[in-house]
Amino acid sequence: MTDTTQNLPMIEESAATFAQQHILPHVMEWDESQEFPVHVFKALGELGFMGVLVPEQYGGSGLGYQEYISIIVEISKVCGSIGLSVAAHNSLCTNHILTFGNEEQKQKYLPKLASGQFIGAWGLTEANTGSDAMRMKCVAEKDGDYFVINGSKNWITHGKSGDVAVVLVRTGDLLDSKGITAFVIERGTPGFSAGKKENKLGMRASETAELIFENCRVHKSQILGKEGEGFIQAMKILDGGRISIAALSLGIAKGAYEASVKYAKEREQFGKPIAEFQAIGFKLADMATKIQAAELLTRKAAELKNRGEKMTTIAAMAKYYASEICVQIATDAIQVFGGYGYTKDFPVEKYFRDSKLCTIGEGTSEIQKLVISRNILAGG
């Protein structure tokens, strides 16, 4: 991976301009209708933002994690839903195929995913197994050169609209970490369908739906890596995914903060802007400090990831801290706006609703603390 960080300001500007022109005018419309705007992701694909980490030989941008963070941040400052979908497409489905696929699989899927021609989904979670993935009930039974999959996956980003999904399925015994296999499955495969679409508090323009498998026959050539390696693969993919959720959190926090600063300078009470009151000034100071700390942690995780060094602990710290301060900042932003902050005429109520998912998706805050504590106690 080449060092491309000298292009960071240009990439940030490109993402920010796209968000202002093509996302901002429709944010509340998409949120209210829960529309997943597929055309926006096709356009993002033309800019190279749907294959940020994919090497140029597969039609991607060939960029690193610092650029990836900047793209997610700039988009999420405007709309967390679009930021979430870009993050899930890049870091989960696309990155799983890039990291563990064979050459034939990479050639087949990566150019379409990187261009935005295909939208990617990634299926690990089930109705009764979130963090406890080894108890999954979606199973695949061998039938010659095929596997027959039965079961369902829940809370899947792009569960209905995704053209291709990487799905983790149990092929061995319950609780066996080597009993789970990753398959790449295309939409239209007989027995593979979408189920219920979730009606969510926030991130409403990012589609979340169920994947259903009913005697779905998948050829062994669709296995990513080797049979039984799925769980280990998923844990590695989630390491990088945590950086993207930290970036998503950072973008939402920055959006809420910047809106608060602007409003505090314009809104007058008792004859002067509310920014001049210490209660508001101190709130803005806290917001700014938390954002700086979260960004430093996130950028450090990205640096380690770019260098190929161990970053599980730092990525978990970044995801945990950035997501928690995101909720705090979005909450404080509503307080700065007062009654107006509680209405849909101003942007902060949406930042508030969107922020909460960041503490839940790709491992809750509690799971991040479990990862961090285990690693520091093990000397990692």
mmCIF file of C-alpha atoms in Angstrom:
data_model
loop_
_atom_site.group_PDB
_atom_site.id
_atom_site.type_symbol
_atom_site.label_atom_id
_atom_site.label_comp_id
_atom_site.label_asym_id
_atom_site.label_seq_id
_atom_site.Cartn_x
_atom_site.Cartn_y
_atom_site.Cartn_z
ATOM 1 C CA MET A 1 0.000 0.000 0.000
ATOM 2 C CA THR A 2 1.518 3.314 -1.052
ATOM 3 C CA ASP A 3 1.619 6.348 1.188
ATOM 4 C CA THR A 4 -1.030 8.616 -0.256
ATOM 5 C CA THR A 5 -1.658 10.842 2.750
ATOM 6 C CA GLN A 6 -0.316 13.892 0.894
ATOM 7 C CA ASN A 7 -3.628 13.744 -0.997
ATOM 8 C CA LEU A 8 -5.664 13.845 2.220
ATOM 9 C CA PRO A 9 -6.870 17.485 1.918
ATOM 10 C CA MET A 10 -7.962 16.913 -1.690
ATOM 11 C CA ILE A 11 -9.806 13.702 -0.764
ATOM 12 C CA GLU A 12 -11.504 15.411 2.200
ATOM 13 C CA GLU A 13 -12.607 18.284 -0.024
ATOM 14 C CA SER A 14 -13.954 15.894 -2.652
ATOM 15 C CA ALA A 15 -16.005 13.960 -0.062
ATOM 16 C CA ALA A 16 -17.238 17.171 1.612
ATOM 17 C CA THR A 17 -18.278 18.721 -1.719
ATOM 18 C CA PHE A 18 -20.146 15.572 -2.760
ATOM 19 C CA ALA A 19 -21.946 15.451 0.602
ATOM 20 C CA GLN A 20 -22.992 19.111 0.387
ATOM 21 C CA GLN A 21 -24.234 18.837 -3.201
ATOM 22 C CA HIS A 22 -25.769 15.364 -3.404
ATOM 23 C CA ILE A 23 -26.671 14.355 0.164
ATOM 24 C CA LEU A 24 -27.495 17.459 2.237
ATOM 25 C CA PRO A 25 -30.562 18.561 0.192
ATOM 26 C CA HIS A 26 -32.234 15.170 0.736
ATOM 27 C CA VAL A 27 -31.189 14.224 4.292
ATOM 28 C CA MET A 28 -34.548 14.679 6.001
ATOM 29 C CA GLU A 29 -36.540 13.403 3.019
ATOM 30 C CA TRP A 30 -34.620 10.094 3.066
ATOM 31 C CA ASP A 31 -34.780 9.924 6.850
ATOM 32 C CA GLU A 32 -38.553 10.404 6.972
ATOM 33 C CA SER A 33 -39.292 7.948 4.149
ATOM 34 C CA GLN A 34 -36.534 5.489 5.144
ATOM 35 C CA GLU A 35 -35.404 5.497 1.525
ATOM 36 C CA PHE A 36 -32.107 3.772 0.810
ATOM 37 C CA PRO A 37 -30.823 5.982 -2.048
ATOM 38 C CA VAL A 38 -29.011 3.428 -4.216
ATOM 39 C CA HIS A 39 -28.223 6.060 -6.875
ATOM 40 C CA VAL A 40 -26.076 7.970 -4.369
ATOM 41 C CA PHE A 41 -23.856 4.925 -3.857
ATOM 42 C CA LYS A 42 -23.482 4.484 -7.617
ATOM 43 C CA ALA A 43 -22.282 8.107 -7.752
ATOM 44 C CA LEU A 44 -19.943 7.533 -4.805
ATOM 45 C CA GLY A 45 -18.570 4.555 -6.719
ATOM 46 C CA GLU A 46 -17.638 6.860 -9.600
ATOM 47 C CA LEU A 47 -15.533 8.907 -7.151
ATOM 48 C CA GLY A 48 -13.794 5.758 -5.908
ATOM 49 C CA PHE A 49 -15.414 5.917 -2.464
ATOM 50 C CA MET A 50 -16.974 2.446 -2.682
ATOM 51 C CA GLY A 51 -13.599 0.757 -3.057
ATOM 52 C CA VAL A 52 -11.380 2.973 -0.936
ATOM 53 C CA LEU A 53 -9.093 0.183 0.298
ATOM 54 C CA VAL A 54 -9.287 -1.961 -2.851
ATOM 55 C CA PRO A 55 -6.067 -1.970 -4.939
ATOM 56 C CA GLU A 56 -6.197 -0.272 -8.333
ATOM 57 C CA GLN A 57 -5.701 -3.623 -10.107
ATOM 58 C CA TYR A 58 -9.226 -4.574 -8.959
ATOM 59 C CA GLY A 59 -10.743 -1.229 -9.881
ATOM 60 C CA GLY A 60 -10.391 0.349 -6.446
ATOM 61 C CA SER A 61 -8.771 3.551 -5.201
ATOM 62 C CA GLY A 62 -5.835 1.793 -3.529
ATOM 63 C CA LEU A 63 -5.913 4.175 -0.576
ATOM 64 C CA GLY A 64 -5.149 3.574 3.098
ATOM 65 C CA TYR A 65 -7.080 3.870 6.335
ATOM 66 C CA GLN A 66 -6.288 7.573 6.917
ATOM 67 C CA GLU A 67 -8.028 8.502 3.658
ATOM 68 C CA TYR A 68 -10.815 6.082 4.481
ATOM 69 C CA ILE A 69 -11.399 7.798 7.845
ATOM 70 C CA SER A 70 -11.515 11.220 6.180
ATOM 71 C CA ILE A 71 -14.088 10.083 3.596
ATOM 72 C CA ILE A 72 -16.355 8.521 6.251
ATOM 73 C CA VAL A 73 -16.022 11.605 8.493
ATOM 74 C CA GLU A 74 -16.910 14.121 5.764
ATOM 75 C CA ILE A 75 -19.946 12.138 4.619
ATOM 76 C CA SER A 76 -21.125 11.427 8.188
ATOM 77 C CA LYS A 77 -20.906 15.115 9.130
ATOM 78 C CA VAL A 78 -23.793 15.569 6.699
ATOM 79 C CA CYS A 79 -25.647 12.240 7.061
ATOM 80 C CA GLY A 80 -24.825 9.360 9.400
ATOM 81 C CA SER A 81 -26.979 6.958 7.367
ATOM 82 C CA ILE A 82 -24.955 7.402 4.194
ATOM 83 C CA GLY A 83 -21.715 7.289 6.202
ATOM 84 C CA LEU A 84 -22.791 4.022 7.826
ATOM 85 C CA SER A 85 -23.640 2.388 4.510
ATOM 86 C CA VAL A 86 -20.356 3.484 2.907
ATOM 87 C CA ALA A 87 -18.502 2.099 5.952
ATOM 88 C CA ALA A 88 -20.346 -1.248 5.944
ATOM 89 C CA HIS A 89 -19.893 -1.714 2.194
ATOM 90 C CA ASN A 90 -16.170 -0.944 2.310
ATOM 91 C CA SER A 91 -14.956 -2.433 5.571
ATOM 92 C CA LEU A 92 -17.156 -5.516 5.870
ATOM 93 C CA CYS A 93 -18.282 -7.104 2.588
ATOM 94 C CA THR A 94 -15.678 -5.666 0.212
ATOM 95 C CA ASN A 95 -12.800 -5.937 2.662
ATOM 96 C CA HIS A 96 -13.675 -9.544 3.537
ATOM 97 C CA ILE A 97 -13.459 -10.561 -0.121
ATOM 98 C CA LEU A 98 -10.268 -8.514 -0.572
ATOM 99 C CA THR A 99 -8.623 -10.017 2.520
ATOM 100 C CA PHE A 100 -9.687 -13.660 2.275
ATOM 101 C CA GLY A 101 -10.915 -14.245 -1.274
ATOM 102 C CA ASN A 102 -8.896 -16.157 -3.854
ATOM 103 C CA GLU A 103 -7.781 -14.468 -7.078
ATOM 104 C CA GLU A 104 -10.819 -15.653 -9.028
ATOM 105 C CA GLN A 105 -13.219 -14.318 -6.368
ATOM 106 C CA LYS A 106 -11.393 -10.980 -6.206
ATOM 107 C CA GLN A 107 -11.502 -10.565 -9.986
ATOM 108 C CA LYS A 108 -15.187 -11.474 -10.048
ATOM 109 C CA TYR A 109 -16.515 -9.280 -7.244
ATOM 110 C CA LEU A 110 -14.119 -6.463 -6.314
ATOM 111 C CA PRO A 111 -14.395 -4.393 -9.537
ATOM 112 C CA LYS A 112 -18.200 -4.402 -9.261
ATOM 113 C CA LEU A 113 -18.151 -3.548 -5.542
ATOM 114 C CA ALA A 114 -15.458 -0.862 -5.922
ATOM 115 C CA SER A 115 -17.354 0.854 -8.739
ATOM 116 C CA GLY A 116 -20.675 0.852 -6.885
ATOM 117 C CA GLN A 117 -22.208 -1.422 -9.531
ATOM 118 C CA PHE A 118 -22.728 -3.897 -6.678
ATOM 119 C CA ILE A 119 -23.819 -2.978 -3.146
ATOM 120 C CA GLY A 120 -22.298 -5.291 -0.536
ATOM 121 C CA ALA A 121 -23.809 -6.856 2.597
ATOM 122 C CA TRP A 122 -22.149 -8.825 5.414
ATOM 123 C CA GLY A 123 -24.048 -11.316 7.562
ATOM 124 C CA LEU A 124 -22.854 -12.444 10.990
ATOM 125 C CA THR A 125 -25.593 -11.483 13.472
ATOM 126 C CA GLU A 126 -28.717 -13.567 14.088
ATOM 127 C CA ALA A 127 -31.870 -12.973 16.126
ATOM 128 C CA ASN A 128 -30.415 -14.671 19.206
ATOM 129 C CA THR A 129 -26.681 -14.322 18.546
ATOM 130 C CA GLY A 130 -25.070 -10.921 18.310
ATOM 131 C CA SER A 131 -21.782 -10.785 20.156
ATOM 132 C CA ASP A 132 -22.199 -14.499 20.964
ATOM 133 C CA ALA A 133 -21.552 -15.489 17.341
ATOM 134 C CA MET A 134 -20.405 -19.051 18.024
ATOM 135 C CA ARG A 135 -23.967 -20.048 18.938
ATOM 136 C CA MET A 136 -25.281 -19.199 15.466
ATOM 137 C CA LYS A 137 -28.117 -21.345 14.166
ATOM 138 C CA CYS A 138 -27.781 -20.604 10.452
ATOM 139 C CA VAL A 139 -26.242 -23.861 9.249
ATOM 140 C CA ALA A 140 -24.842 -25.341 6.040
ATOM 141 C CA GLU A 141 -24.860 -29.068 5.376
ATOM 142 C CA LYS A 142 -22.549 -30.634 2.801
ATOM 143 C CA ASP A 143 -24.098 -32.223 -0.259
ATOM 144 C CA GLY A 144 -21.322 -33.296 -2.621
ATOM 145 C CA ASP A 145 -19.661 -30.168 -4.020
ATOM 146 C CA TYR A 146 -22.440 -28.001 -2.597
ATOM 147 C CA PHE A 147 -23.547 -26.702 0.793
ATOM 148 C CA VAL A 148 -27.244 -26.391 1.630
ATOM 149 C CA ILE A 149 -27.847 -23.368 3.860
ATOM 150 C CA ASN A 150 -30.837 -22.933 6.172
ATOM 151 C CA GLY A 151 -31.487 -20.177 8.680
ATOM 152 C CA SER A 152 -31.525 -16.399 8.843
ATOM 153 C CA LYS A 153 -29.360 -13.377 9.600
ATOM 154 C CA ASN A 154 -30.641 -10.208 11.284
ATOM 155 C CA TRP A 155 -29.646 -6.539 11.452
ATOM 156 C CA ILE A 156 -27.889 -6.771 8.096
ATOM 157 C CA THR A 157 -26.963 -3.495 6.431
ATOM 158 C CA HIS A 158 -28.181 -3.664 2.789
ATOM 159 C CA GLY A 159 -30.084 -6.874 3.551
ATOM 160 C CA LYS A 160 -32.634 -6.125 0.801
ATOM 161 C CA SER A 161 -30.674 -4.046 -1.703
ATOM 162 C CA GLY A 162 -27.302 -5.768 -1.496
ATOM 163 C CA ASP A 163 -26.239 -7.469 -4.734
ATOM 164 C CA VAL A 164 -23.764 -9.749 -3.002
ATOM 165 C CA ALA A 165 -23.398 -10.833 0.620
ATOM 166 C CA VAL A 166 -20.587 -12.371 2.621
ATOM 167 C CA VAL A 167 -22.374 -14.666 5.057
ATOM 168 C CA LEU A 168 -20.941 -16.501 8.091
ATOM 169 C CA VAL A 169 -22.592 -19.904 8.487
ATOM 170 C CA ARG A 170 -22.087 -22.813 10.875
ATOM 171 C CA THR A 171 -20.569 -25.823 9.110
ATOM 172 C CA GLY A 172 -19.343 -27.591 12.251
ATOM 173 C CA ASP A 173 -20.306 -28.121 15.875
ATOM 174 C CA LEU A 174 -21.934 -25.518 18.111
ATOM 175 C CA LEU A 175 -19.367 -23.397 20.014
ATOM 176 C CA ASP A 176 -16.534 -24.632 17.776
ATOM 177 C CA SER A 177 -14.550 -21.585 16.609
ATOM 178 C CA LYS A 178 -13.421 -23.685 13.648
ATOM 179 C CA GLY A 179 -16.956 -24.699 12.803
ATOM 180 C CA ILE A 180 -17.960 -21.517 10.959
ATOM 181 C CA THR A 181 -17.398 -20.827 7.249
ATOM 182 C CA ALA A 182 -17.677 -17.646 5.167
ATOM 183 C CA PHE A 183 -19.564 -17.854 1.866
ATOM 184 C CA VAL A 184 -19.972 -15.150 -0.778
ATOM 185 C CA ILE A 185 -23.530 -15.384 -2.128
ATOM 186 C CA GLU A 186 -25.106 -13.372 -4.926
ATOM 187 C CA ARG A 187 -28.629 -12.001 -4.837
ATOM 188 C CA GLY A 188 -30.834 -14.165 -7.026
ATOM 189 C CA THR A 189 -29.359 -17.442 -5.783
ATOM 190 C CA PRO A 190 -32.356 -19.798 -5.304
ATOM 191 C CA GLY A 191 -33.320 -20.074 -1.639
ATOM 192 C CA PHE A 192 -31.704 -16.731 -0.718
ATOM 193 C CA SER A 193 -34.145 -13.898 0.007
ATOM 194 C CA ALA A 194 -34.618 -10.756 2.072
ATOM 195 C CA GLY A 195 -36.943 -10.629 5.050
ATOM 196 C CA LYS A 196 -38.178 -7.895 7.352
ATOM 197 C CA LYS A 197 -36.717 -4.413 7.027
ATOM 198 C CA GLU A 198 -36.195 -2.811 10.441
ATOM 199 C CA ASN A 199 -37.983 0.422 11.372
ATOM 200 C CA LYS A 200 -35.199 2.183 13.267
ATOM 201 C CA LEU A 201 -34.783 5.134 15.636
ATOM 202 C CA GLY A 202 -31.909 6.579 13.613
ATOM 203 C CA MET A 203 -29.752 5.782 10.570
ATOM 204 C CA ARG A 204 -33.083 5.422 8.792
ATOM 205 C CA ALA A 205 -31.747 5.871 5.241
ATOM 206 C CA SER A 206 -29.264 3.034 5.787
ATOM 207 C CA GLU A 207 -31.175 -0.145 5.052
ATOM 208 C CA THR A 208 -31.175 -2.811 7.768
ATOM 209 C CA ALA A 209 -32.934 -6.066 6.980
ATOM 210 C CA GLU A 210 -33.081 -9.826 7.456
ATOM 211 C CA LEU A 211 -31.397 -12.393 5.199
ATOM 212 C CA ILE A 212 -33.296 -15.679 4.829
ATOM 213 C CA PHE A 213 -31.889 -18.987 3.578
ATOM 214 C CA GLU A 214 -34.248 -21.837 2.686
ATOM 215 C CA ASN A 215 -32.433 -24.834 1.241
ATOM 216 C CA CYS A 216 -30.057 -22.430 -0.477
ATOM 217 C CA ARG A 217 -27.499 -24.456 -2.467
ATOM 218 C CA VAL A 218 -24.083 -22.805 -2.659
ATOM 219 C CA HIS A 219 -21.107 -24.334 -4.484
ATOM 220 C CA LYS A 220 -17.896 -24.901 -2.515
ATOM 221 C CA SER A 221 -16.178 -22.428 -4.873
ATOM 222 C CA GLN A 222 -18.117 -19.688 -3.030
ATOM 223 C CA ILE A 223 -16.234 -20.338 0.224
ATOM 224 C CA LEU A 224 -13.908 -17.479 1.218
ATOM 225 C CA GLY A 225 -10.615 -18.901 2.444
ATOM 226 C CA LYS A 226 -11.020 -22.416 3.802
ATOM 227 C CA GLU A 227 -13.922 -24.258 5.370
ATOM 228 C CA GLY A 228 -13.999 -23.601 9.114
ATOM 229 C CA GLU A 229 -12.028 -20.331 8.994
ATOM 230 C CA GLY A 230 -15.052 -18.027 9.037
ATOM 231 C CA PHE A 231 -15.066 -17.050 12.697
ATOM 232 C CA ILE A 232 -11.351 -16.164 12.742
ATOM 233 C CA GLN A 233 -11.844 -14.186 9.514
ATOM 234 C CA ALA A 234 -14.823 -12.310 10.966
ATOM 235 C CA MET A 235 -12.864 -11.237 14.049
ATOM 236 C CA LYS A 236 -10.097 -9.815 11.833
ATOM 237 C CA ILE A 237 -12.610 -8.004 9.624
ATOM 238 C CA LEU A 238 -14.282 -6.488 12.703
ATOM 239 C CA ASP A 239 -10.927 -5.042 13.811
ATOM 240 C CA GLY A 240 -10.866 -2.864 10.698
ATOM 241 C CA GLY A 241 -14.609 -2.329 10.927
ATOM 242 C CA ARG A 242 -14.166 -0.739 14.342
ATOM 243 C CA ILE A 243 -11.978 1.941 12.780
ATOM 244 C CA SER A 244 -14.783 2.751 10.344
ATOM 245 C CA ILE A 245 -17.388 3.001 13.129
ATOM 246 C CA ALA A 246 -15.004 5.255 15.067
ATOM 247 C CA ALA A 247 -14.784 7.428 11.933
ATOM 248 C CA LEU A 248 -18.583 7.372 11.565
ATOM 249 C CA SER A 249 -18.907 8.470 15.209
ATOM 250 C CA LEU A 250 -16.327 11.186 14.672
ATOM 251 C CA GLY A 251 -18.192 12.533 11.648
ATOM 252 C CA ILE A 252 -21.537 12.681 13.451
ATOM 253 C CA ALA A 253 -19.874 14.329 16.472
ATOM 254 C CA LYS A 254 -18.166 16.925 14.271
ATOM 255 C CA GLY A 255 -21.426 17.656 12.467
ATOM 256 C CA ALA A 256 -23.257 18.214 15.760
ATOM 257 C CA TYR A 257 -20.401 20.301 17.164
ATOM 258 C CA GLU A 258 -20.060 22.540 14.092
ATOM 259 C CA ALA A 259 -23.817 23.129 14.028
ATOM 260 C CA SER A 260 -23.661 24.046 17.735
ATOM 261 C CA VAL A 261 -20.812 26.544 17.286
ATOM 262 C CA LYS A 262 -22.617 28.234 14.393
ATOM 263 C CA TYR A 263 -25.907 28.422 16.270
ATOM 264 C CA ALA A 264 -24.285 29.658 19.507
ATOM 265 C CA LYS A 265 -22.700 32.561 17.621
ATOM 266 C CA GLU A 266 -25.991 33.514 15.936
ATOM 267 C CA ARG A 267 -28.566 32.937 18.678
ATOM 268 C CA GLU A 268 -28.970 35.912 21.011
ATOM 269 C CA GLN A 269 -30.398 35.983 24.515
ATOM 270 C CA PHE A 270 -30.227 38.833 27.036
ATOM 271 C CA GLY A 271 -28.699 41.044 24.361
ATOM 272 C CA LYS A 272 -25.729 38.928 23.319
ATOM 273 C CA PRO A 273 -24.891 35.678 21.489
ATOM 274 C CA ILE A 274 -25.344 32.630 23.731
ATOM 275 C CA ALA A 275 -21.741 31.605 22.884
ATOM 276 C CA GLU A 276 -20.630 34.392 25.237
ATOM 277 C CA PHE A 277 -22.307 32.727 28.213
ATOM 278 C CA GLN A 278 -19.878 30.533 30.107
ATOM 279 C CA ALA A 279 -22.373 27.661 30.377
ATOM 280 C CA ILE A 280 -22.468 27.401 26.566
ATOM 281 C CA GLY A 281 -18.790 28.220 26.040
ATOM 282 C CA PHE A 282 -17.723 25.438 28.420
ATOM 283 C CA LYS A 283 -20.057 22.973 26.680
ATOM 284 C CA LEU A 284 -18.430 23.798 23.330
ATOM 285 C CA ALA A 285 -14.980 23.453 24.924
ATOM 286 C CA ASP A 286 -15.852 19.958 26.164
ATOM 287 C CA MET A 287 -17.169 18.990 22.734
ATOM 288 C CA ALA A 288 -14.034 20.207 20.956
ATOM 289 C CA THR A 289 -11.722 18.415 23.396
ATOM 290 C CA LYS A 290 -13.569 15.100 23.116
ATOM 291 C CA ILE A 291 -13.487 15.299 19.312
ATOM 292 C CA GLN A 292 -9.716 15.897 19.307
ATOM 293 C CA ALA A 293 -9.128 12.935 21.626
ATOM 294 C CA ALA A 294 -11.393 10.646 19.592
ATOM 295 C CA GLU A 295 -9.717 11.639 16.330
ATOM 296 C CA LEU A 296 -6.222 11.010 17.703
ATOM 297 C CA LEU A 297 -7.219 7.517 18.867
ATOM 298 C CA THR A 298 -8.893 6.746 15.541
ATOM 299 C CA ARG A 299 -5.934 8.033 13.518
ATOM 300 C CA LYS A 300 -3.540 5.987 15.667
ATOM 301 C CA ALA A 301 -5.539 2.812 14.981
ATOM 302 C CA ALA A 302 -5.436 3.641 11.263
ATOM 303 C CA GLU A 303 -1.679 4.158 11.354
ATOM 304 C CA LEU A 304 -1.154 0.754 12.977
ATOM 305 C CA LYS A 305 -3.530 -0.863 10.477
ATOM 306 C CA ASN A 306 -1.713 0.739 7.527
ATOM 307 C CA ARG A 307 1.607 -0.559 8.837
ATOM 308 C CA GLY A 308 0.214 -4.062 9.323
ATOM 309 C CA GLU A 309 0.844 -3.947 13.066
ATOM 310 C CA LYS A 310 -1.367 -5.341 15.817
ATOM 311 C CA MET A 311 -4.182 -2.868 16.442
ATOM 312 C CA THR A 312 -7.045 -4.825 18.036
ATOM 313 C CA THR A 313 -6.805 -2.981 21.374
ATOM 314 C CA ILE A 314 -6.404 0.500 19.902
ATOM 315 C CA ALA A 315 -9.212 -0.091 17.374
ATOM 316 C CA ALA A 316 -11.522 -1.203 20.196
ATOM 317 C CA MET A 317 -10.506 1.875 22.237
ATOM 318 C CA ALA A 318 -11.138 4.168 19.271
ATOM 319 C CA LYS A 319 -14.532 2.630 18.543
ATOM 320 C CA TYR A 320 -15.549 2.653 22.214
ATOM 321 C CA TYR A 321 -14.427 6.209 22.970
ATOM 322 C CA ALA A 322 -15.511 7.825 19.694
ATOM 323 C CA SER A 323 -18.987 6.261 19.815
ATOM 324 C CA GLU A 324 -19.570 7.250 23.439
ATOM 325 C CA ILE A 325 -18.455 10.875 22.950
ATOM 326 C CA CYS A 326 -20.556 10.995 19.796
ATOM 327 C CA VAL A 327 -23.677 10.374 21.885
ATOM 328 C CA GLN A 328 -22.528 12.914 24.507
ATOM 329 C CA ILE A 329 -21.834 15.609 21.911
ATOM 330 C CA ALA A 330 -25.110 15.015 20.067
ATOM 331 C CA THR A 331 -26.947 15.280 23.400
ATOM 332 C CA ASP A 332 -25.127 18.499 24.299
ATOM 333 C CA ALA A 333 -25.860 19.908 20.852
ATOM 334 C CA ILE A 334 -29.599 19.622 21.491
ATOM 335 C CA GLN A 335 -29.077 21.450 24.783
ATOM 336 C CA VAL A 336 -27.231 24.275 23.006
ATOM 337 C CA PHE A 337 -30.104 24.612 20.534
ATOM 338 C CA GLY A 338 -32.710 24.448 23.320
ATOM 339 C CA GLY A 339 -36.273 23.929 22.109
ATOM 340 C CA TYR A 340 -35.209 24.272 18.482
ATOM 341 C CA GLY A 341 -32.877 21.316 18.913
ATOM 342 C CA TYR A 342 -35.886 19.124 19.599
ATOM 343 C CA THR A 343 -37.455 19.902 16.229
ATOM 344 C CA LYS A 344 -36.791 18.448 12.794
ATOM 345 C CA ASP A 345 -36.243 21.936 11.370
ATOM 346 C CA PHE A 346 -32.697 21.900 12.764
ATOM 347 C CA PRO A 347 -30.070 19.197 12.169
ATOM 348 C CA VAL A 348 -29.128 18.211 15.717
ATOM 349 C CA GLU A 349 -32.115 15.985 16.511
ATOM 350 C CA LYS A 350 -31.014 13.698 13.677
ATOM 351 C CA TYR A 351 -27.411 13.634 14.903
ATOM 352 C CA PHE A 352 -28.859 12.650 18.296
ATOM 353 C CA ARG A 353 -30.912 9.778 16.844
ATOM 354 C CA ASP A 354 -28.103 8.563 14.579
ATOM 355 C CA SER A 355 -25.420 8.700 17.271
ATOM 356 C CA LYS A 356 -26.767 5.880 19.436
ATOM 357 C CA LEU A 357 -26.200 3.132 16.880
ATOM 358 C CA CYS A 358 -22.461 3.843 16.993
ATOM 359 C CA THR A 359 -22.335 2.458 20.557
ATOM 360 C CA ILE A 360 -24.097 -0.739 19.424
ATOM 361 C CA GLY A 361 -23.092 -1.703 15.862
ATOM 362 C CA GLU A 362 -19.994 -3.851 15.188
ATOM 363 C CA GLY A 363 -19.673 -4.664 18.876
ATOM 364 C CA THR A 364 -21.347 -2.773 21.724
ATOM 365 C CA SER A 365 -19.388 -0.515 24.068
ATOM 366 C CA GLU A 366 -19.507 -3.338 26.604
ATOM 367 C CA ILE A 367 -17.901 -5.752 24.121
ATOM 368 C CA GLN A 368 -15.196 -3.173 23.326
ATOM 369 C CA LYS A 369 -14.400 -2.902 27.052
ATOM 370 C CA LEU A 370 -14.238 -6.704 27.209
ATOM 371 C CA VAL A 371 -11.765 -6.765 24.290
ATOM 372 C CA ILE A 372 -9.670 -3.955 25.790
ATOM 373 C CA SER A 373 -9.575 -5.409 29.309
ATOM 374 C CA ARG A 374 -8.702 -8.919 28.140
ATOM 375 C CA ASN A 375 -5.903 -7.612 25.954
ATOM 376 C CA ILE A 376 -4.336 -5.332 28.559
ATOM 377 C CA LEU A 377 -4.512 -8.082 31.182
ATOM 378 C CA ALA A 378 -2.857 -10.480 28.728
ATOM 379 C CA GLY A 379 -0.117 -7.930 28.176
ATOM 380 C CA GLY A 380 -1.295 -7.047 24.643
#
